[in-house]
Each structure stands twice: as C-alpha cells, then as structure tokens.
Amino acid sequence: MKIASWNVNSLSVRIEQVIGWLKNTSVDVLCLQELKMESSKFPAQLFHELGYQAIWSGQKTYNGVAIISKTPLTVEQYNNPYYADAQQRLIAANIQINDQTIRLICVYCPNGSELGSDKFTYKMQWFDALNVYLKEQLNTYPNLVLTGDFNIAPDDRDVHAKYQGDILVSPEERQQFSNLLALGLHDSFRLFEQEEKSFSWWDYRQFAFKRNAGLRIDHLLISNALTKKCTASSIDKAPRGNERPSDHTPVIVTLDMTA
DNA sequence: ATGGCGGGCGGAGCCCGA
C-alpha cells in the first residue's frame, strides 16, 4: 500500500491537480496540508467520486489538514489533545489493512518565521507537545505513520547551500526532529539509497525549481514495526513542474502489509 | 541588506509562507 503527503498551498487553487494526481498514482492514502479553506468548503464529494473517504480540519486563510483514504478512517483526532491550538495543524485517524491497524498522523508544523521570534517560540512549544502526543500514540499503535510538512530540513543533505544555518535548519529545530526519531520513528526516505540533492519544496522565486535550489522538509516517519514492511520511499517531483504548482511536491512511502 | 513569487483577502496593497 502507498501513503502520500502533499502540502498543496490552497486546496481550492490546487484541487484539479490533486484529483489528477490521485487518478495517476492511485495511492491508498493522501495526507494534505495548507488547505487554506474553511471546513464547510472542503470538496469531499470530488474525493468520494474517486472512491476515497476524507476527514478534514480547515480554517479561513491559513493552515488546514486532511486525510484522504480508500478504506474507512476511524478513531479520528482533530488537533493535538496536549496542545490548545486555534491553528488547524494536526489530524489523525486509523485505517485497517489485512487485519492490521495503522495509525496515521498528518501534520502541518509551524514555519517559525525567524530564529528568536514569537513564531519560533510557538514552533518549539508546538513540537514539544507533538512529542508528548507521539509518545502516547506509539504506546497505543505499534504501526504508526507521522507525515506532513515538518518545516525542518533534518540534515545538511536536505538543504540547498543557500539555506545553511537559517530557519528550518537551525540546531534547535533539528533537535526537535531528532526528539521524534528518539521515540522510535524513522525517516523512511533515508531507509533507501536516494539521489543527492533530493528536495520536497522549492521557492517560487528566482527559478528555484529549475535550479533545484530547494529543501527536504516534507517527511514520512514510520514506527519501528513498519520499517520491516517498508519497501520504498520517494519524492514525486512531477507536480512541481505543473502550471500554477504548489511550492511543495508529494512524498510517498510504500508498505507491504502482507509481510 | 532587500526583495524576489504566489495565495488570501478584498477589491489596493499588505500579510504570510519557507
């Protein structure tokens, strides 16, 4: 089965691209971030017509997350129960596959703006609370996928030279990423040989995509139990070359749940 | 050092993202 994540930077602008991508890839699960859409406007019917169910949590102008799945979504969670947050940045649910439960947690992590800012403090507190939630969730669900836009490039390999030492790559942010791995999560992308300079986001400005001046900030973290079932993890760069693209492109993990 | 592009909001120009 394939599980994907895509920060679409406005679902209303990107809906045709998302539907087209689902038709082409037929992933089992797609986690979306940055809907920038009120919940009442979520186009659930368009996903139903393709055979997908959906749960979502939106708000006007900013943030917003959703999970689209071919199989039923249960035990839904909207927002982190350990963090009172008006910003819609976390949604979670279970899927059943071959009599096994997989816990899916979809996140749009804060950007942080700049080091030392109030938004950076919010980012750190948000990740502290995410860590508490994940510790609890991993105790309950051995098969767990934490995916989304982390707004952290975990390693120098994940960074175009220009961004060295700045927001998204600071030691404090990378420590937050390490803290999640320390709970028993793995960066699925790094379980496999990958091309150098593999990124998931490129600035709209200065032909950054054409120059491959990007960052790898969208991730699929999988629990210990799932590493044995993980057969691939990749980035699909194609949608970033679309007309009017999102600045992020989808990331995909493949799990063999018969193994 | 600054702004650069694109989306939302609102109906011009600013805030925000990464």
PDB file of C-alpha atoms (C1' of nucleotides) in Angstrom:
ATOM      1  CA  MET A   1       0.000   0.000   0.000  1.00  0.00           C
ATOM      2  CA  LYS A   2       1.076   3.571  -0.693  1.00  0.00           C
ATOM      3  CA  ILE A   3       0.730   6.513   1.681  1.00  0.00           C
ATOM      4  CA  ALA A   4       1.483  10.016   0.419  1.00  0.00           C
ATOM      5  CA  SER A   5       1.681  13.544   1.777  1.00  0.00           C
ATOM      6  CA  TRP A   6       1.358  16.841  -0.086  1.00  0.00           C
ATOM      7  CA  ASN A   7       1.311  20.446   1.091  1.00  0.00           C
ATOM      8  CA  VAL A   8      -0.963  21.893  -1.605  1.00  0.00           C
ATOM      9  CA  ASN A   9      -0.762  25.590  -0.629  1.00  0.00           C
ATOM     10  CA  SER A  10      -4.511  26.233  -1.075  1.00  0.00           C
ATOM     11  CA  LEU A  11      -6.745  23.290  -1.922  1.00  0.00           C
ATOM     12  CA  SER A  12      -9.188  25.462  -3.875  1.00  0.00           C
ATOM     13  CA  VAL A  13      -6.411  26.504  -6.282  1.00  0.00           C
ATOM     14  CA  ARG A  14      -4.899  23.000  -6.455  1.00  0.00           C
ATOM     15  CA  ILE A  15      -7.981  20.736  -6.441  1.00  0.00           C
ATOM     16  CA  GLU A  16      -7.768  19.776 -10.122  1.00  0.00           C
ATOM     17  CA  GLN A  17      -4.084  18.879  -9.703  1.00  0.00           C
ATOM     18  CA  VAL A  18      -4.803  16.801  -6.612  1.00  0.00           C
ATOM     19  CA  ILE A  19      -7.617  14.896  -8.341  1.00  0.00           C
ATOM     20  CA  GLY A  20      -5.425  14.332 -11.401  1.00  0.00           C
ATOM     21  CA  TRP A  21      -2.540  13.123  -9.255  1.00  0.00           C
ATOM     22  CA  LEU A  22      -4.792  10.687  -7.364  1.00  0.00           C
ATOM     23  CA  LYS A  23      -6.060   9.278 -10.673  1.00  0.00           C
ATOM     24  CA  ASN A  24      -2.485   8.759 -11.904  1.00  0.00           C
ATOM     25  CA  THR A  25      -0.892   7.368  -8.756  1.00  0.00           C
ATOM     26  CA  SER A  26      -3.877   5.702  -7.058  1.00  0.00           C
ATOM     27  CA  VAL A  27      -2.224   5.935  -3.655  1.00  0.00           C
ATOM     28  CA  ASP A  28      -4.225   4.370  -0.813  1.00  0.00           C
ATOM     29  CA  VAL A  29      -3.864   7.374   1.472  1.00  0.00           C
ATOM     30  CA  LEU A  30      -3.102  11.043   0.787  1.00  0.00           C
ATOM     31  CA  CYS A  31      -2.421  13.454   3.636  1.00  0.00           C
ATOM     32  CA  LEU A  32      -2.892  17.124   2.734  1.00  0.00           C
ATOM     33  CA  GLN A  33      -1.628  20.302   4.373  1.00  0.00           C
ATOM     34  CA  GLU A  34      -2.257  24.019   3.910  1.00  0.00           C
ATOM     35  CA  LEU A  35      -5.848  23.700   2.717  1.00  0.00           C
ATOM     36  CA  LYS A  36      -6.326  27.452   3.371  1.00  0.00           C
ATOM     37  CA  MET A  37     -10.043  26.698   3.323  1.00  0.00           C
ATOM     38  CA  GLU A  38     -12.934  26.760   5.756  1.00  0.00           C
ATOM     39  CA  SER A  39     -14.123  23.274   6.676  1.00  0.00           C
ATOM     40  CA  SER A  40     -17.546  23.954   5.146  1.00  0.00           C
ATOM     41  CA  LYS A  41     -15.929  24.391   1.714  1.00  0.00           C
ATOM     42  CA  PHE A  42     -13.956  21.132   1.669  1.00  0.00           C
ATOM     43  CA  PRO A  43     -14.695  19.307  -1.647  1.00  0.00           C
ATOM     44  CA  ALA A  44     -15.389  15.890  -0.098  1.00  0.00           C
ATOM     45  CA  GLN A  45     -17.682  14.880  -2.974  1.00  0.00           C
ATOM     46  CA  LEU A  46     -14.851  15.091  -5.528  1.00  0.00           C
ATOM     47  CA  PHE A  47     -12.843  12.603  -3.465  1.00  0.00           C
ATOM     48  CA  HIS A  48     -15.869  10.341  -2.941  1.00  0.00           C
ATOM     49  CA  GLU A  49     -16.340  10.154  -6.706  1.00  0.00           C
ATOM     50  CA  LEU A  50     -12.816   8.736  -6.970  1.00  0.00           C
ATOM     51  CA  GLY A  51     -13.533   6.158  -4.272  1.00  0.00           C
ATOM     52  CA  TYR A  52     -11.865   7.969  -1.389  1.00  0.00           C
ATOM     53  CA  GLN A  53     -13.189   8.886   2.027  1.00  0.00           C
ATOM     54  CA  ALA A  54     -11.948  12.023   3.719  1.00  0.00           C
ATOM     55  CA  ILE A  55     -11.635  13.710   7.066  1.00  0.00           C
ATOM     56  CA  TRP A  56     -10.504  17.308   7.314  1.00  0.00           C
ATOM     57  CA  SER A  57      -9.969  20.237   9.609  1.00  0.00           C
ATOM     58  CA  GLY A  58      -9.912  23.633   7.958  1.00  0.00           C
ATOM     59  CA  GLN A  59      -9.964  27.333   8.751  1.00  0.00           C
ATOM     60  CA  LYS A  60     -10.105  30.533   6.772  1.00  0.00           C
ATOM     61  CA  THR A  61      -6.918  31.772   5.041  1.00  0.00           C
ATOM     62  CA  TYR A  62      -4.326  29.658   6.885  1.00  0.00           C
ATOM     63  CA  ASN A  63      -3.342  26.108   7.781  1.00  0.00           C
ATOM     64  CA  GLY A  64      -5.812  23.232   7.400  1.00  0.00           C
ATOM     65  CA  VAL A  65      -5.140  19.479   7.123  1.00  0.00           C
ATOM     66  CA  ALA A  66      -6.941  16.448   5.699  1.00  0.00           C
ATOM     67  CA  ILE A  67      -6.610  12.698   5.251  1.00  0.00           C
ATOM     68  CA  ILE A  68      -7.983  11.075   2.073  1.00  0.00           C
ATOM     69  CA  SER A  69      -8.234   7.256   2.161  1.00  0.00           C
ATOM     70  CA  LYS A  70      -9.600   4.394   0.065  1.00  0.00           C
ATOM     71  CA  THR A  71     -10.521   2.491   3.237  1.00  0.00           C
ATOM     72  CA  PRO A  72     -12.533   3.753   6.220  1.00  0.00           C
ATOM     73  CA  LEU A  73     -10.946   6.203   8.632  1.00  0.00           C
ATOM     74  CA  THR A  74     -11.730   5.615  12.314  1.00  0.00           C
ATOM     75  CA  VAL A  75     -10.691   6.920  15.741  1.00  0.00           C
ATOM     76  CA  GLU A  76     -10.365  10.399  14.308  1.00  0.00           C
ATOM     77  CA  GLN A  77      -8.440  13.038  16.233  1.00  0.00           C
ATOM     78  CA  TYR A  78      -8.632  16.744  15.440  1.00  0.00           C
ATOM     79  CA  ASN A  79      -5.714  18.741  16.828  1.00  0.00           C
ATOM     80  CA  ASN A  80      -3.178  17.643  19.426  1.00  0.00           C
ATOM     81  CA  PRO A  81      -5.011  16.873  22.702  1.00  0.00           C
ATOM     82  CA  TYR A  82      -1.901  18.063  24.566  1.00  0.00           C
ATOM     83  CA  TYR A  83      -1.857  21.498  22.926  1.00  0.00           C
ATOM     84  CA  ALA A  84      -4.716  24.001  22.815  1.00  0.00           C
ATOM     85  CA  ASP A  85      -4.239  25.496  19.357  1.00  0.00           C
ATOM     86  CA  ALA A  86      -6.639  27.565  17.255  1.00  0.00           C
ATOM     87  CA  GLN A  87      -4.488  26.764  14.213  1.00  0.00           C
ATOM     88  CA  GLN A  88      -5.626  23.627  12.385  1.00  0.00           C
ATOM     89  CA  ARG A  89      -2.344  21.746  12.047  1.00  0.00           C
ATOM     90  CA  LEU A  90      -2.937  18.129  13.081  1.00  0.00           C
ATOM     91  CA  ILE A  91      -5.406  15.422  12.136  1.00  0.00           C
ATOM     92  CA  ALA A  92      -5.161  11.705  12.844  1.00  0.00           C
ATOM     93  CA  ALA A  93      -7.091   8.503  12.162  1.00  0.00           C
ATOM     94  CA  ASN A  94      -6.757   4.729  11.912  1.00  0.00           C
ATOM     95  CA  ILE A  95      -7.009   2.566   8.826  1.00  0.00           C
ATOM     96  CA  GLN A  96      -7.353  -1.225   8.747  1.00  0.00           C
ATOM     97  CA  ILE A  97      -5.336  -3.227   6.259  1.00  0.00           C
ATOM     98  CA  ASN A  98      -5.166  -7.027   6.249  1.00  0.00           C
ATOM     99  CA  ASP A  99      -6.477  -7.152   9.828  1.00  0.00           C
ATOM    100  CA  GLN A 100      -3.778  -4.742  10.982  1.00  0.00           C
ATOM    101  CA  THR A 101      -4.278  -1.209  12.256  1.00  0.00           C
ATOM    102  CA  ILE A 102      -2.155   1.675  11.005  1.00  0.00           C
ATOM    103  CA  ARG A 103      -2.312   4.967  12.886  1.00  0.00           C
ATOM    104  CA  LEU A 104      -1.962   7.942  10.520  1.00  0.00           C
ATOM    105  CA  ILE A 105      -0.981  11.336  11.908  1.00  0.00           C
ATOM    106  CA  CYS A 106      -0.949  14.219   9.420  1.00  0.00           C
ATOM    107  CA  VAL A 107       0.778  17.445  10.461  1.00  0.00           C
ATOM    108  CA  TYR A 108       1.404  20.946   9.173  1.00  0.00           C
ATOM    109  CA  CYS A 109       4.170  22.037  11.537  1.00  0.00           C
ATOM    110  CA  PRO A 110       4.720  25.766  12.154  1.00  0.00           C
ATOM    111  CA  ASN A 111       7.191  27.624   9.970  1.00  0.00           C
ATOM    112  CA  GLY A 112       8.838  29.598  12.776  1.00  0.00           C
ATOM    113  CA  SER A 113       9.393  32.783  10.752  1.00  0.00           C
ATOM    114  CA  GLU A 114      12.852  33.630  12.111  1.00  0.00           C
ATOM    115  CA  LEU A 115      15.090  32.478  14.923  1.00  0.00           C
ATOM    116  CA  GLY A 116      14.177  34.126  18.218  1.00  0.00           C
ATOM    117  CA  SER A 117      10.758  35.376  17.071  1.00  0.00           C
ATOM    118  CA  ASP A 118       7.451  34.707  18.831  1.00  0.00           C
ATOM    119  CA  LYS A 119       6.593  32.363  15.976  1.00  0.00           C
ATOM    120  CA  PHE A 120       9.789  30.450  16.590  1.00  0.00           C
ATOM    121  CA  THR A 121       8.834  30.037  20.264  1.00  0.00           C
ATOM    122  CA  TYR A 122       5.428  28.767  19.117  1.00  0.00           C
ATOM    123  CA  LYS A 123       7.149  26.303  16.798  1.00  0.00           C
ATOM    124  CA  MET A 124       9.271  24.906  19.626  1.00  0.00           C
ATOM    125  CA  GLN A 125       6.299  24.602  22.003  1.00  0.00           C
ATOM    126  CA  TRP A 126       4.232  23.002  19.251  1.00  0.00           C
ATOM    127  CA  PHE A 127       6.916  20.377  18.653  1.00  0.00           C
ATOM    128  CA  ASP A 128       7.286  19.765  22.412  1.00  0.00           C
ATOM    129  CA  ALA A 129       3.567  18.968  22.545  1.00  0.00           C
ATOM    130  CA  LEU A 130       3.774  16.862  19.359  1.00  0.00           C
ATOM    131  CA  ASN A 131       6.470  14.793  21.057  1.00  0.00           C
ATOM    132  CA  VAL A 132       4.212  14.160  24.077  1.00  0.00           C
ATOM    133  CA  TYR A 133       1.352  13.107  21.805  1.00  0.00           C
ATOM    134  CA  LEU A 134       3.542  10.818  19.707  1.00  0.00           C
ATOM    135  CA  LYS A 135       4.966   9.138  22.785  1.00  0.00           C
ATOM    136  CA  GLU A 136       1.425   8.274  23.863  1.00  0.00           C
ATOM    137  CA  GLN A 137       0.310   7.253  20.378  1.00  0.00           C
ATOM    138  CA  LEU A 138       3.301   4.946  19.817  1.00  0.00           C
ATOM    139  CA  ASN A 139       2.423   3.140  23.047  1.00  0.00           C
ATOM    140  CA  THR A 140      -1.072   2.503  21.683  1.00  0.00           C
ATOM    141  CA  TYR A 141      -0.325   1.941  17.998  1.00  0.00           C
ATOM    142  CA  PRO A 142       2.824  -0.005  17.042  1.00  0.00           C
ATOM    143  CA  ASN A 143       2.091   0.600  13.332  1.00  0.00           C
ATOM    144  CA  LEU A 144       2.248   4.384  13.046  1.00  0.00           C
ATOM    145  CA  VAL A 145       2.948   6.889  10.254  1.00  0.00           C
ATOM    146  CA  LEU A 146       3.650  10.529  11.128  1.00  0.00           C
ATOM    147  CA  THR A 147       3.651  12.555   7.935  1.00  0.00           C
ATOM    148  CA  GLY A 148       3.319  16.066   6.621  1.00  0.00           C
ATOM    149  CA  ASP A 149       5.153  19.344   6.250  1.00  0.00           C
ATOM    150  CA  PHE A 150       7.591  19.441   9.177  1.00  0.00           C
ATOM    151  CA  ASN A 151       9.224  22.726   8.186  1.00  0.00           C
ATOM    152  CA  ILE A 152      12.534  21.192   9.246  1.00  0.00           C
ATOM    153  CA  ALA A 153      15.322  20.019   6.957  1.00  0.00           C
ATOM    154  CA  PRO A 154      16.866  17.365   9.223  1.00  0.00           C
ATOM    155  CA  ASP A 155      20.333  17.136   7.690  1.00  0.00           C
ATOM    156  CA  ASP A 156      22.735  19.130   5.524  1.00  0.00           C
ATOM    157  CA  ARG A 157      21.943  16.665   2.733  1.00  0.00           C
ATOM    158  CA  ASP A 158      18.399  18.049   2.794  1.00  0.00           C
ATOM    159  CA  VAL A 159      19.427  21.623   2.170  1.00  0.00           C
ATOM    160  CA  HIS A 160      20.453  23.652  -0.842  1.00  0.00           C
ATOM    161  CA  ALA A 161      23.569  25.647   0.049  1.00  0.00           C
ATOM    162  CA  LYS A 162      21.748  28.970   0.325  1.00  0.00           C
ATOM    163  CA  TYR A 163      19.737  27.897   3.361  1.00  0.00           C
ATOM    164  CA  GLN A 164      22.602  26.719   5.575  1.00  0.00           C
ATOM    165  CA  GLY A 165      22.305  27.998   9.133  1.00  0.00           C
ATOM    166  CA  ASP A 166      18.895  29.680   8.731  1.00  0.00           C
ATOM    167  CA  ILE A 167      15.338  28.995   9.852  1.00  0.00           C
ATOM    168  CA  LEU A 168      14.239  25.379   9.077  1.00  0.00           C
ATOM    169  CA  VAL A 169      17.795  24.122   9.565  1.00  0.00           C
ATOM    170  CA  SER A 170      18.766  25.522  12.975  1.00  0.00           C
ATOM    171  CA  PRO A 171      20.166  23.202  15.682  1.00  0.00           C
ATOM    172  CA  GLU A 172      17.054  23.755  17.840  1.00  0.00           C
ATOM    173  CA  GLU A 173      14.739  22.670  15.032  1.00  0.00           C
ATOM    174  CA  ARG A 174      16.876  19.690  14.109  1.00  0.00           C
ATOM    175  CA  GLN A 175      16.842  18.687  17.774  1.00  0.00           C
ATOM    176  CA  GLN A 176      13.045  18.596  17.632  1.00  0.00           C
ATOM    177  CA  PHE A 177      13.234  16.267  14.644  1.00  0.00           C
ATOM    178  CA  SER A 178      15.755  14.061  16.477  1.00  0.00           C
ATOM    179  CA  ASN A 179      13.484  14.004  19.530  1.00  0.00           C
ATOM    180  CA  LEU A 180      10.734  12.469  17.392  1.00  0.00           C
ATOM    181  CA  LEU A 181      13.103   9.843  15.976  1.00  0.00           C
ATOM    182  CA  ALA A 182      14.202   9.030  19.530  1.00  0.00           C
ATOM    183  CA  LEU A 183      10.642   7.888  20.302  1.00  0.00           C
ATOM    184  CA  GLY A 184      11.077   5.065  17.797  1.00  0.00           C
ATOM    185  CA  LEU A 185      10.335   6.745  14.475  1.00  0.00           C
ATOM    186  CA  HIS A 186      12.388   6.528  11.282  1.00  0.00           C
ATOM    187  CA  ASP A 187      12.756   8.867   8.324  1.00  0.00           C
ATOM    188  CA  SER A 188      11.518   6.414   5.681  1.00  0.00           C
ATOM    189  CA  PHE A 189      13.256   8.359   2.896  1.00  0.00           C
ATOM    190  CA  ARG A 190      16.648   7.557   4.413  1.00  0.00           C
ATOM    191  CA  LEU A 191      15.989   3.828   4.649  1.00  0.00           C
ATOM    192  CA  PHE A 192      16.829   3.699   0.928  1.00  0.00           C
ATOM    193  CA  GLU A 193      19.513   4.920  -1.429  1.00  0.00           C
ATOM    194  CA  GLN A 194      18.469   8.330  -2.770  1.00  0.00           C
ATOM    195  CA  GLU A 195      19.731  10.809  -5.321  1.00  0.00           C
ATOM    196  CA  GLU A 196      21.827  13.654  -3.964  1.00  0.00           C
ATOM    197  CA  LYS A 197      20.001  16.962  -3.619  1.00  0.00           C
ATOM    198  CA  SER A 198      16.548  15.410  -3.218  1.00  0.00           C
ATOM    199  CA  PHE A 199      14.106  18.111  -2.089  1.00  0.00           C
ATOM    200  CA  SER A 200      10.360  18.435  -1.497  1.00  0.00           C
ATOM    201  CA  TRP A 201       9.992  22.238  -1.574  1.00  0.00           C
ATOM    202  CA  TRP A 202      11.324  24.967  -3.860  1.00  0.00           C
ATOM    203  CA  ASP A 203      10.752  28.712  -3.568  1.00  0.00           C
ATOM    204  CA  TYR A 204       8.512  30.217  -6.253  1.00  0.00           C
ATOM    205  CA  ARG A 205      11.110  32.924  -6.840  1.00  0.00           C
ATOM    206  CA  GLN A 206      14.284  33.052  -8.903  1.00  0.00           C
ATOM    207  CA  PHE A 207      13.646  29.827 -10.796  1.00  0.00           C
ATOM    208  CA  ALA A 208      14.426  27.835  -7.659  1.00  0.00           C
ATOM    209  CA  PHE A 209      12.843  24.633  -9.022  1.00  0.00           C
ATOM    210  CA  LYS A 210      14.724  24.852 -12.293  1.00  0.00           C
ATOM    211  CA  ARG A 211      17.971  25.391 -10.340  1.00  0.00           C
ATOM    212  CA  ASN A 212      16.987  22.671  -7.838  1.00  0.00           C
ATOM    213  CA  ALA A 213      17.546  25.175  -5.028  1.00  0.00           C
ATOM    214  CA  GLY A 214      15.235  23.545  -2.504  1.00  0.00           C
ATOM    215  CA  LEU A 215      14.788  21.896   0.857  1.00  0.00           C
ATOM    216  CA  ARG A 216      13.559  18.497   2.031  1.00  0.00           C
ATOM    217  CA  ILE A 217      11.038  19.486   4.677  1.00  0.00           C
ATOM    218  CA  ASP A 218       8.131  17.101   3.936  1.00  0.00           C
ATOM    219  CA  HIS A 219       8.584  13.745   5.602  1.00  0.00           C
ATOM    220  CA  LEU A 220       7.110  10.305   6.165  1.00  0.00           C
ATOM    221  CA  LEU A 221       8.211   8.993   9.555  1.00  0.00           C
ATOM    222  CA  ILE A 222       7.362   5.373  10.315  1.00  0.00           C
ATOM    223  CA  SER A 223       7.443   3.391  13.543  1.00  0.00           C
ATOM    224  CA  ASN A 224       9.874   0.535  14.280  1.00  0.00           C
ATOM    225  CA  ALA A 225       7.324  -2.134  13.384  1.00  0.00           C
ATOM    226  CA  LEU A 226       6.678  -0.577   9.966  1.00  0.00           C
ATOM    227  CA  THR A 227      10.347  -0.387   8.938  1.00  0.00           C
ATOM    228  CA  LYS A 228      10.240  -4.150   8.339  1.00  0.00           C
ATOM    229  CA  LYS A 229       7.316  -3.658   5.941  1.00  0.00           C
ATOM    230  CA  CYS A 230       8.666  -0.585   4.150  1.00  0.00           C
ATOM    231  CA  THR A 231       9.748  -1.316   0.579  1.00  0.00           C
ATOM    232  CA  ALA A 232      10.162   2.194  -0.886  1.00  0.00           C
ATOM    233  CA  SER A 233      10.108   5.910  -0.062  1.00  0.00           C
ATOM    234  CA  SER A 234      10.300   8.605  -2.698  1.00  0.00           C
ATOM    235  CA  ILE A 235       9.566  12.158  -3.780  1.00  0.00           C
ATOM    236  CA  ASP A 236       7.396  12.762  -6.855  1.00  0.00           C
ATOM    237  CA  LYS A 237       8.867  15.919  -8.360  1.00  0.00           C
ATOM    238  CA  ALA A 238       6.499  15.970 -11.352  1.00  0.00           C
ATOM    239  CA  PRO A 239       3.668  18.066  -9.830  1.00  0.00           C
ATOM    240  CA  ARG A 240       6.130  20.861  -9.016  1.00  0.00           C
ATOM    241  CA  GLY A 241       6.529  21.291 -12.779  1.00  0.00           C
ATOM    242  CA  ASN A 242       2.782  21.802 -13.316  1.00  0.00           C
ATOM    243  CA  GLU A 243       1.243  25.072 -14.424  1.00  0.00           C
ATOM    244  CA  ARG A 244       0.484  27.018 -11.238  1.00  0.00           C
ATOM    245  CA  PRO A 245       2.064  24.442  -8.930  1.00  0.00           C
ATOM    246  CA  SER A 246       2.188  24.206  -5.166  1.00  0.00           C
ATOM    247  CA  ASP A 247       5.672  25.085  -3.919  1.00  0.00           C
ATOM    248  CA  HIS A 248       5.737  21.616  -2.283  1.00  0.00           C
ATOM    249  CA  THR A 249       5.625  18.297  -4.131  1.00  0.00           C
ATOM    250  CA  PRO A 250       4.225  14.930  -2.914  1.00  0.00           C
ATOM    251  CA  VAL A 251       6.242  12.397  -0.918  1.00  0.00           C
ATOM    252  CA  ILE A 252       5.273   8.708  -0.940  1.00  0.00           C
ATOM    253  CA  VAL A 253       6.021   5.630   1.186  1.00  0.00           C
ATOM    254  CA  THR A 254       5.238   2.036   0.185  1.00  0.00           C
ATOM    255  CA  LEU A 255       4.398  -0.546   2.865  1.00  0.00           C
ATOM    256  CA  ASP A 256       3.965  -4.265   2.266  1.00  0.00           C
ATOM    257  CA  MET A 257       1.350  -5.126   4.875  1.00  0.00           C
ATOM    258  CA  THR A 258       1.347  -8.792   3.860  1.00  0.00           C
ATOM    259  CA  ALA A 259       4.948  -9.148   5.078  1.00  0.00           C
TER     260      ALA A 259
ATOM    261  C1'  DA B   1      20.722  44.170   3.158  1.00  0.00           C
ATOM    262  C1'  DT B   2      16.353  43.790   0.489  1.00  0.00           C
ATOM    263  C1'  DG B   3      13.095  41.594  -2.319  1.00  0.00           C
ATOM    264  C1'  DG B   4      12.131  38.342  -5.432  1.00  0.00           C
ATOM    265  C1'  DC B   5       6.623  34.638  -6.103  1.00  0.00           C
ATOM    266  C1'  DG B   6       2.158  33.219  -5.107  1.00  0.00           C
ATOM    267  C1'  DG B   7      -2.214  32.833  -2.162  1.00  0.00           C
ATOM    268  C1'  DG B   8      -5.783  35.132   0.682  1.00  0.00           C
ATOM    269  C1'  DC B   9      -8.406  38.949   1.499  1.00  0.00           C
ATOM    270  C1'  DG B  10     -10.918  42.259  -0.640  1.00  0.00           C
ATOM    271  C1'  DG B  11     -11.341  44.945  -4.117  1.00  0.00           C
ATOM    272  C1'  DA B  12      -5.259  48.218  -3.265  1.00  0.00           C
ATOM    273  C1'  DG B  13      -1.905  46.818  -1.062  1.00  0.00           C
ATOM    274  C1'  DC B  14      -0.419  44.186   2.727  1.00  0.00           C
ATOM    275  C1'  DC B  15       0.411  39.821   5.498  1.00  0.00           C
ATOM    276  C1'  DC B  16       2.268  35.475   5.227  1.00  0.00           C
ATOM    277  C1'  DG B  17       4.824  31.423   3.793  1.00  0.00           C
ATOM    278  C1'  DA B  18       9.772  28.871   3.719  1.00  0.00           C
TER     279       DA B  18
END
